XYZ file of C-alpha atoms in Angstrom:
488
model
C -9.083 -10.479 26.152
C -6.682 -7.740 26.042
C -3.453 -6.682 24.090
C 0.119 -6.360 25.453
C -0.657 -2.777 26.483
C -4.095 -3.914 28.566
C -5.835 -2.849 25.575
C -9.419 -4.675 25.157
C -9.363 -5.983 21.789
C -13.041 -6.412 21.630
C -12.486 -2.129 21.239
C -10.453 -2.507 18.313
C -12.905 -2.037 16.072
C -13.798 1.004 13.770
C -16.043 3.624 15.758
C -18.929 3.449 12.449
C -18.840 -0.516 13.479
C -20.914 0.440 16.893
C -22.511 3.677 15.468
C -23.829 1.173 12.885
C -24.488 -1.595 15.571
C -26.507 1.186 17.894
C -28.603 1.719 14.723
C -29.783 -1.600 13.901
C -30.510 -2.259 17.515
C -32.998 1.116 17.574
C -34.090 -0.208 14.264
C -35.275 -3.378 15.322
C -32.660 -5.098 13.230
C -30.439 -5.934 15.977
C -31.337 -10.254 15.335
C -31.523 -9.658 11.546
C -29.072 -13.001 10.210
C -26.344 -11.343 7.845
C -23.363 -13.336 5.819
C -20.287 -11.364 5.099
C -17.202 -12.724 3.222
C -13.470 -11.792 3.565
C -11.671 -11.746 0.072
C -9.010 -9.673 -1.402
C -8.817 -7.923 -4.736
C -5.446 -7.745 -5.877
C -2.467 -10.211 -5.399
C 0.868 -8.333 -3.877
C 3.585 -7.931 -5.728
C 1.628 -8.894 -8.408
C 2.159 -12.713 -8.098
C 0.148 -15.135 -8.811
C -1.214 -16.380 -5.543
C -1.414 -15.158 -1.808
C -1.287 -17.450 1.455
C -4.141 -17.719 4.400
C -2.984 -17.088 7.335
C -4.339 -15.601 10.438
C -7.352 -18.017 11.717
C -5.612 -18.852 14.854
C -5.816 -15.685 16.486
C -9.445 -14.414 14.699
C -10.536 -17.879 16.679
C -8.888 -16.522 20.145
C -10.513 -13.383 19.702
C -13.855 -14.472 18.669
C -13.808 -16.548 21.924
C -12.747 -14.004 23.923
C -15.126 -11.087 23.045
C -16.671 -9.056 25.317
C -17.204 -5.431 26.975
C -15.953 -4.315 30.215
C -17.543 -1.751 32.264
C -15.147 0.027 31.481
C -15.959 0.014 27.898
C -19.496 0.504 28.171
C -18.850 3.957 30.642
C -16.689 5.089 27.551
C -19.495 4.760 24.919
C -22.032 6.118 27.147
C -19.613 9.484 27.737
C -19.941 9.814 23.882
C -23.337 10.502 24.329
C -24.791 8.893 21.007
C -26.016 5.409 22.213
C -29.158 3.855 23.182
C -29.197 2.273 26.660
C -30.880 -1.081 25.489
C -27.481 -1.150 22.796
C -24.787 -0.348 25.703
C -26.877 -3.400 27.914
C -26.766 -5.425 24.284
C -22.639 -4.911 24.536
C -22.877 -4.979 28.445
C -23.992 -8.998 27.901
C -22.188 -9.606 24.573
C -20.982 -13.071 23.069
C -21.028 -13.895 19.740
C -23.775 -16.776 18.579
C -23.081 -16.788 15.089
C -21.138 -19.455 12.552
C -18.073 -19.109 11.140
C -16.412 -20.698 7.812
C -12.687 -19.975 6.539
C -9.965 -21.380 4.466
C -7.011 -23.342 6.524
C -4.050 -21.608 7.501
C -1.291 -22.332 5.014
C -3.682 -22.545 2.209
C -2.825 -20.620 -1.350
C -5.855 -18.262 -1.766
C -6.434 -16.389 -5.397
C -8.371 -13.007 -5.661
C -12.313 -12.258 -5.122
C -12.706 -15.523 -3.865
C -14.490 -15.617 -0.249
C -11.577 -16.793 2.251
C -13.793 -16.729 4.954
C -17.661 -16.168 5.921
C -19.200 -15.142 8.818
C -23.290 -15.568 9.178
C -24.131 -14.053 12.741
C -26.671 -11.535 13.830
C -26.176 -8.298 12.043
C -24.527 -6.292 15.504
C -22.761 -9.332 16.383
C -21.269 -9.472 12.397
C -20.539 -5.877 12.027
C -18.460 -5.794 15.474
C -16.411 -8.779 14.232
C -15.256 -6.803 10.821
C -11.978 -4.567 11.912
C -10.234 -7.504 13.950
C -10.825 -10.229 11.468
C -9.059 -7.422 8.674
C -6.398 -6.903 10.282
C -5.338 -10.345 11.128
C -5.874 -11.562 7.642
C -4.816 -8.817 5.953
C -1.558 -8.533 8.208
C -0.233 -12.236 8.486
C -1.403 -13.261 4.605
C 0.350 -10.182 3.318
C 3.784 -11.710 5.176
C 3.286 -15.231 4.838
C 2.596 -14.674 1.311
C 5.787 -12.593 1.076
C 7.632 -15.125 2.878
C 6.649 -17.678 0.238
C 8.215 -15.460 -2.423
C 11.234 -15.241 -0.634
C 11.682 -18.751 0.506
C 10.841 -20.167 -3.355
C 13.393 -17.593 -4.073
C 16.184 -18.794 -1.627
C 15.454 -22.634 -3.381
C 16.001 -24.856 -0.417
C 18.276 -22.422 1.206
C 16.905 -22.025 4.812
C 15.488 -18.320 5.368
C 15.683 -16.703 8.699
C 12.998 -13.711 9.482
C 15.296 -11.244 11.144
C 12.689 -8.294 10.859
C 11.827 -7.416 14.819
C 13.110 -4.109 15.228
C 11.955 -2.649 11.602
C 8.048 -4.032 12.209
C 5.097 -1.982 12.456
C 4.806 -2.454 15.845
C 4.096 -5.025 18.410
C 1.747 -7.566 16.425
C 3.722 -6.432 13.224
C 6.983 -8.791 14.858
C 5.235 -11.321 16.836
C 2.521 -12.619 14.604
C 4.451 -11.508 11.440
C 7.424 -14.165 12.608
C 4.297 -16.071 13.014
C 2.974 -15.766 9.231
C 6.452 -15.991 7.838
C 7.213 -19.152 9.569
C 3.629 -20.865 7.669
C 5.356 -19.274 4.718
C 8.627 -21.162 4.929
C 11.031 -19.657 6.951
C 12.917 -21.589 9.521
C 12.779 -19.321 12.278
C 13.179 -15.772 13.726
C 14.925 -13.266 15.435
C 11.988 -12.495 17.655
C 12.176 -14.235 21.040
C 8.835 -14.337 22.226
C 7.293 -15.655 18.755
C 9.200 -18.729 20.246
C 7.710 -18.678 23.572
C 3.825 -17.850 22.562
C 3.825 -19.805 19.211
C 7.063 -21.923 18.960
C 8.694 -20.238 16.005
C 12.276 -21.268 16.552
C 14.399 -18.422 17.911
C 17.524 -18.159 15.944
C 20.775 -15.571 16.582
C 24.205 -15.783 17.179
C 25.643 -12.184 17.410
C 25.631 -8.660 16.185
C 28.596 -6.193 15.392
C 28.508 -5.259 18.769
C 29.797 -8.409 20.162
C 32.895 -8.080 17.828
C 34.002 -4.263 18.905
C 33.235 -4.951 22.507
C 36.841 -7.394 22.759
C 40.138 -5.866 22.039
C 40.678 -7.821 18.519
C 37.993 -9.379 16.361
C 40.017 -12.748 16.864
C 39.518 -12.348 20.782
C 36.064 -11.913 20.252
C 35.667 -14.909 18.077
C 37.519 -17.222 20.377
C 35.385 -15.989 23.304
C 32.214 -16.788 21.174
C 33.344 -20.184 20.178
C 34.104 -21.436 23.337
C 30.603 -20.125 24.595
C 28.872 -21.602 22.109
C 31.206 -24.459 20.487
C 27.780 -26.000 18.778
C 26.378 -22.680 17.740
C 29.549 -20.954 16.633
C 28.433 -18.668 13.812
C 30.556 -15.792 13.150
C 29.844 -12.446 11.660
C 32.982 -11.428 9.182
C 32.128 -8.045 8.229
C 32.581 -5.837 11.111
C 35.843 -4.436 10.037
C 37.022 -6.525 6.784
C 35.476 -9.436 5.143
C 38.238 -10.841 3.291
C 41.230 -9.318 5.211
C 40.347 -10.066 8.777
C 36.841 -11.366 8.978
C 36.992 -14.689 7.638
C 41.096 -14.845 8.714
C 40.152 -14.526 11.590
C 37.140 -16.720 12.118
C 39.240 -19.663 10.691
C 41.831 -18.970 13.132
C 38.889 -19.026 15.920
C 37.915 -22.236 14.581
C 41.075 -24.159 14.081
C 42.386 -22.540 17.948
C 38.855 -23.906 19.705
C 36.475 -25.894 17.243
C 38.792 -28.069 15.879
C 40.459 -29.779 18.883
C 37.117 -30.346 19.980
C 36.233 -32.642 16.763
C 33.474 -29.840 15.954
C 33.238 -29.364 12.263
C 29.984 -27.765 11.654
C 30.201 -24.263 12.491
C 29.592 -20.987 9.985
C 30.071 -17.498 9.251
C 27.871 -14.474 8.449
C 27.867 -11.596 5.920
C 25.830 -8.291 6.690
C 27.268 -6.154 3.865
C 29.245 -5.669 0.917
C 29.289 -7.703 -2.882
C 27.154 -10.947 -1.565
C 28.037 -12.398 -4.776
C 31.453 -11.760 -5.586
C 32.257 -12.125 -1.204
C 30.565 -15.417 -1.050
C 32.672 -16.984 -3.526
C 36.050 -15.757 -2.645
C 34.581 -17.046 1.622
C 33.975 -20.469 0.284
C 37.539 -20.524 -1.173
C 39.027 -19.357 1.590
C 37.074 -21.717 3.990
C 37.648 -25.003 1.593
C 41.385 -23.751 1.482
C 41.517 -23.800 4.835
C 39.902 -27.346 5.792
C 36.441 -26.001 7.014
C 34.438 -27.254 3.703
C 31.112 -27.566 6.119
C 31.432 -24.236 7.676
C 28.242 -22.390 6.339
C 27.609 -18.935 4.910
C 24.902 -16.727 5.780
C 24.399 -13.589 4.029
C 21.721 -10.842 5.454
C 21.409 -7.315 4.684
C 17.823 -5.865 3.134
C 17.528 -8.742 0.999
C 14.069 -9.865 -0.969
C 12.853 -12.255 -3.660
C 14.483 -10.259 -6.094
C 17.775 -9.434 -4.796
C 18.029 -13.338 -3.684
C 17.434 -14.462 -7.450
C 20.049 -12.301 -8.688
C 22.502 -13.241 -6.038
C 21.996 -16.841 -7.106
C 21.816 -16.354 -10.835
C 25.363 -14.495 -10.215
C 26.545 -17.682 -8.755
C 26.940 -16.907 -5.030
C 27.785 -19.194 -2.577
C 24.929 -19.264 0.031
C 23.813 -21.929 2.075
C 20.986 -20.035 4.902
C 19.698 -16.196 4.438
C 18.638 -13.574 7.128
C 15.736 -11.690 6.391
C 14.478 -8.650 7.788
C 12.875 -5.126 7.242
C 11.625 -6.515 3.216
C 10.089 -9.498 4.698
C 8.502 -8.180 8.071
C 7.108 -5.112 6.460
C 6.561 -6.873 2.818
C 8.221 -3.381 2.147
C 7.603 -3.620 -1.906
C 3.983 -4.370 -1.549
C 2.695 -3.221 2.317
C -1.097 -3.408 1.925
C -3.172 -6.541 1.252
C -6.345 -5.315 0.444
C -8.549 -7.914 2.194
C -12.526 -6.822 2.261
C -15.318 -7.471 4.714
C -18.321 -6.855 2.550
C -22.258 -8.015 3.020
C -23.524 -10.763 0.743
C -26.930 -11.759 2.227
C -29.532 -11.477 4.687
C -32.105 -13.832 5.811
C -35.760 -12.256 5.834
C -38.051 -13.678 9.083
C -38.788 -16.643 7.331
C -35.297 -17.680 7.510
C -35.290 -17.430 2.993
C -31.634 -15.943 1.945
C -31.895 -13.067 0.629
C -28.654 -12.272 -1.986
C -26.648 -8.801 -1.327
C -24.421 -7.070 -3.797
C -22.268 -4.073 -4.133
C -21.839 -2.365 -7.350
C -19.291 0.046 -7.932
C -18.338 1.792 -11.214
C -15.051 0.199 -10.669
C -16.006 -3.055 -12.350
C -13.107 -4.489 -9.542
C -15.223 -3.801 -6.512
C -18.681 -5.471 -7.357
C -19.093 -8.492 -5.677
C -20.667 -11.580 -5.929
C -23.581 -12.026 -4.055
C -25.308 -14.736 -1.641
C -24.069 -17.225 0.389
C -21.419 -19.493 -1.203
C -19.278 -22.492 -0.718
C -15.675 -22.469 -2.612
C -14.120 -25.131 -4.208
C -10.609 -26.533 -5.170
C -10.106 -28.884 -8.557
C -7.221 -30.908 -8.816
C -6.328 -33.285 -11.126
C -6.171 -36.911 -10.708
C -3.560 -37.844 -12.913
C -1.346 -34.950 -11.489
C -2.321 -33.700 -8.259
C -1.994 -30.250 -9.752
C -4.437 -27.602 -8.563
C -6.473 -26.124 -11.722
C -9.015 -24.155 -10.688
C -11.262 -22.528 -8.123
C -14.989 -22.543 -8.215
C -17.327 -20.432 -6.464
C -20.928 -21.360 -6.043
C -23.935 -21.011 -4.481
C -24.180 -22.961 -1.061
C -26.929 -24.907 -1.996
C -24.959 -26.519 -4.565
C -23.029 -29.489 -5.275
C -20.536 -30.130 -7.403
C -20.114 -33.872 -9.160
C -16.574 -34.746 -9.834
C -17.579 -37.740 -11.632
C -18.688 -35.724 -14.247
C -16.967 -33.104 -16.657
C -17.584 -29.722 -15.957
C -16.223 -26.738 -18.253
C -14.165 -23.604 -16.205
C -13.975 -20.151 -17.478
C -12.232 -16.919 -16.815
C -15.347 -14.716 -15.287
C -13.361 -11.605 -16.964
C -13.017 -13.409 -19.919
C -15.909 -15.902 -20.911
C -14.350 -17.282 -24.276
C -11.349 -18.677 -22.191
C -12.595 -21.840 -21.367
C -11.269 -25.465 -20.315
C -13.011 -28.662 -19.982
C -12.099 -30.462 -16.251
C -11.979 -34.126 -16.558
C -10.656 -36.847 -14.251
C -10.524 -34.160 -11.467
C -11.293 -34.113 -7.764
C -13.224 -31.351 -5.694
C -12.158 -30.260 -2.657
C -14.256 -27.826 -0.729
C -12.138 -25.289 1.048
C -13.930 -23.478 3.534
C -14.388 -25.298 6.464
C -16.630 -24.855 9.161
C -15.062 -23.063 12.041
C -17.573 -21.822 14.596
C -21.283 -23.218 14.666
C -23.577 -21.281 16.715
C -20.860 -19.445 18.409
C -19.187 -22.832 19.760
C -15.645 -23.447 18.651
C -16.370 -26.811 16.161
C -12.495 -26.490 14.324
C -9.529 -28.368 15.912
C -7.242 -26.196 15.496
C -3.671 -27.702 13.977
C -0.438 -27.227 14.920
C 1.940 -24.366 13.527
C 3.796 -26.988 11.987
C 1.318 -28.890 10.351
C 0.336 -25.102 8.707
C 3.406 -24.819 7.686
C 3.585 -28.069 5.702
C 0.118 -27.715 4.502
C 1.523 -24.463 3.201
C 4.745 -26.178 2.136
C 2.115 -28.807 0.251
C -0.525 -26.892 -1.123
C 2.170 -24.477 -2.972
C 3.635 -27.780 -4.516
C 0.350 -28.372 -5.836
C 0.627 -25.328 -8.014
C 1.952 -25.112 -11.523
C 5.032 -23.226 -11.491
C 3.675 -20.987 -14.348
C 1.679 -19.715 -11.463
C 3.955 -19.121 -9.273
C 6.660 -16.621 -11.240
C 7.370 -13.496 -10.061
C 7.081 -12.063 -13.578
C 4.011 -11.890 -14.982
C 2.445 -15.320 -13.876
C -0.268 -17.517 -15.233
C -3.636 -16.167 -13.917
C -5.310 -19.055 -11.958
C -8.536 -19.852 -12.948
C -11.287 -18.217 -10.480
C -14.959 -19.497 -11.984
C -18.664 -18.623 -10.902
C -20.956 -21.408 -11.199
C -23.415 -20.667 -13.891
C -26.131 -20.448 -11.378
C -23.759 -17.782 -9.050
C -22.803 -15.949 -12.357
C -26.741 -15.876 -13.426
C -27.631 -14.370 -10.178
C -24.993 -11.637 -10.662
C -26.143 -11.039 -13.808
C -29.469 -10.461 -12.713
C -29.249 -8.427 -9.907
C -26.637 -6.059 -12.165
C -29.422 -5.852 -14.397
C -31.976 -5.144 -11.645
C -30.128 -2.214 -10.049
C -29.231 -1.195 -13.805
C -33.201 -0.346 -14.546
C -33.393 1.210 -10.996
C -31.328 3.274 -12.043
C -32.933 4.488 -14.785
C -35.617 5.058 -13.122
C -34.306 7.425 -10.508
């Protein structure tokens, strides 16, 4: 398995991942069973919900892993690992089990998105890659949501390519913001390896490489006389641009019977130049001729625009999208929740922190989804202990884990368990969908959510619960490690 630039991806890992790894092997701990769960802390842009995305690739990779000789001559030139470890990577492939949350799927803080139970080397290894992807494509796709609920049925383009972090920044970002609701992207080979739609007419470029801006119009018209979109603002928008471009049309389009055809804006008043464009273009006989506006738009800028009353029928997205420039960091965790002793018993972990944000919650847990039958509106999320079942034939009261007072009573509801089983004792046991069926489970779990949830501004916070038996666990061990520490 390696990276565009031969890279071994099995090596992307952080270095205390095998200094760690080459210590339980000397320690005898090398089959110890461990379960560690992915979750986040913090929603970006403080919104009210995030969106999974990422499994696809974590499932190529966790296929794909293994050491080259290569690899294993490098970590024995470090000179700080056993031989029986570097024969351990030498023969490497992960036997563990895997369970995450679909692709598409609205995902709400502290809640485990995905769980791996493996042997402790094999789970420790796994911990950088499955970050990054997770991290990377749920911090876009959830960005992309914002921006395509923004746009309000108004196709949105990802134009980000060339202002990405990189390689994987374009590629799989185009990737997340498609599952967030964008039509398509710039980025060419997000077409070819995943079958985002490629979209692009022409840049500035095109326009200043004819003689006149008309000539360059007419030439792109003919080439394209189904695809004839039109960029207006290389010299002026109002005086030439769009002049021009209706000239192009009427000269070329129109004796053809073609009558869908559009222009874009990359700069200037979007609101005030989008109205006086659709004038002109009605004016002129070309009431289906489209605009597109682009030029470092967001969520924010896009509401405005629209509140203003600006014409705008598709948007281009780029650098605030690809980057999720107002909110780059997702925050995903990979943290230890339980071990099994040799008896096979689970054995709870926590973390405690005297940032009451960063303890977790402890043993191995399943994660729910309520929803109610009279609405199909999502209500809650509910976090319990995997040897536990919940009864949606019977009531069951929710609270706010921050917050115990705020409770409600769920009646007439359905449970849906979320994470679903992915690997199984290192075999693949997950049919993996389609990009478009993530996007319209994206497209369909986000409709399931009450739009108090889903403002920008200050929105509702979804309810998160612990089980009572989950919650009395944390509660104990707290108090546990609280008289340990007393008695230190």
């Amino acid at each position: 398995m390696k990276s565009a630039n031969g890279i071994n991806l099995t090596m992307l890992c952080d270095y205390y991942e095998l200094t760690m790894g080459n210590g339980y092997y000397v320690a005898g701990l090398k089959d110890r069973m461990t379960y560690f769960d992915i979750f986040y802390r913090t929603v970006p842009d403080e919104g009210g919900y995030a969106i999974a995305a990422g499994l696809e690739q974590i499932v190529d990779y966790v296929q794909k892993l293994h050491f080259e000789p290569e690899d294993i001559e490098y970590l024995r030139s470090r000179n700080m690992f056993d031989e029986g470890f570097l024969q351990y990577l030498a023969d490497f492939k992960f036997t563990g089990d895997i369970w995450a949350v679909p692709e598409g799927t609205p995902i709400f803080p502290h809640e485990p998105i995905l769980t791996v139970r493996a042997p402790a080397i094999q789970a420790q290894l796994l911990e950088t890659y499955l970050l990054l992807e997770l991290n990377h494509q749920s911090l876009i796709a959830t960005k992309a949501n914002r921006i395509c609920r923004a746009a309000d049925g108004r196709a949105v383009m990802e134009f980000g390519s060339r202002r990405a972090q990189g390689i994987a920044g374009a590629v799989t970002g185009a990737r997340a913001a498609y599952i967030g609701g964008c039509c398509g992207t710039a980025c060419t080979v997000s077409d070819q390896v995943y079958g985002v739609k490629a979209l692009g007419t022409m840049a500035h470029s095109w326009v200043q490489m004819f003689p006149t801006e008309y000539d360059a119009f007419v030439s792109y018209c003919k080439t394209y006389p189904t695809n004839a979109v039109l960029l207006v603002d290389t010299y002026n928008v109002i005086k030439s641009g769009v002049p021009n471009a209706i000239r192009a049309f009427n000269d070329v389009l129109k004796p053809m019977g073609i009558k869908k055809c559009g222009i874009r804006i990359d700069s200037g008043d979007m609101a005030y130049l989008t109205v006086k464009v659709r004038e002109m273009l009605d004016e002129a006989g070309w009431p289906e001729c489209t605009i597109t506006v682009s030029n470092s738009l967001d969520e924010r800028l896009i509401t405005e625009l629209l509140r203003q009353g600006a014409k705008i029928d598709s948007l281009g997205v780029g650098e605030r999208l690809i980057t999720s420039k107002s909110s780059p960091v997702f925050g995903g965790v990979y943290k230890l929740c339980a071990i099994e002793d040799e008896e096979g018993n689970i054995i709870p972990k926590i973390k405690v922190s005297e940032n009451v944000g960063k303890i977790t919650n402890p043993g191995f847990k399943k994660l729910y989804r309520f929803y109610s039958k009279e609405t199909g509106m999502a209500e809650a999320d509910y976090i319990c202990l995997r040897d536990e079942e919940v009864d949606d034939s019977q009531p069951l009261e929710i609270c706010d884990p921050d917050a115990r007072w705020k409770c409600k009573l769920m009646e007439n509801f359905k449970a849906e368990e979320l994470l679903k089983p992915i690997f199984k004792n290192g075999e693949l046991v997950y049919d993996l969908p389609s990009l478009e069926d993530i996007k319209r489970n994206c497209a369909y779990q986000v409709s399931t959510l009450w739009p108090e949830v889903k403002r920008f501004d200050y929105p509702h916070e979804y309810y998160v619960d612990l089980s009572p038996k989950l919650m009395e666990l944390k509660d104990r061990m707290l108090e546990n490690f609280g008289k340990k520490s007393e008695s230190m």
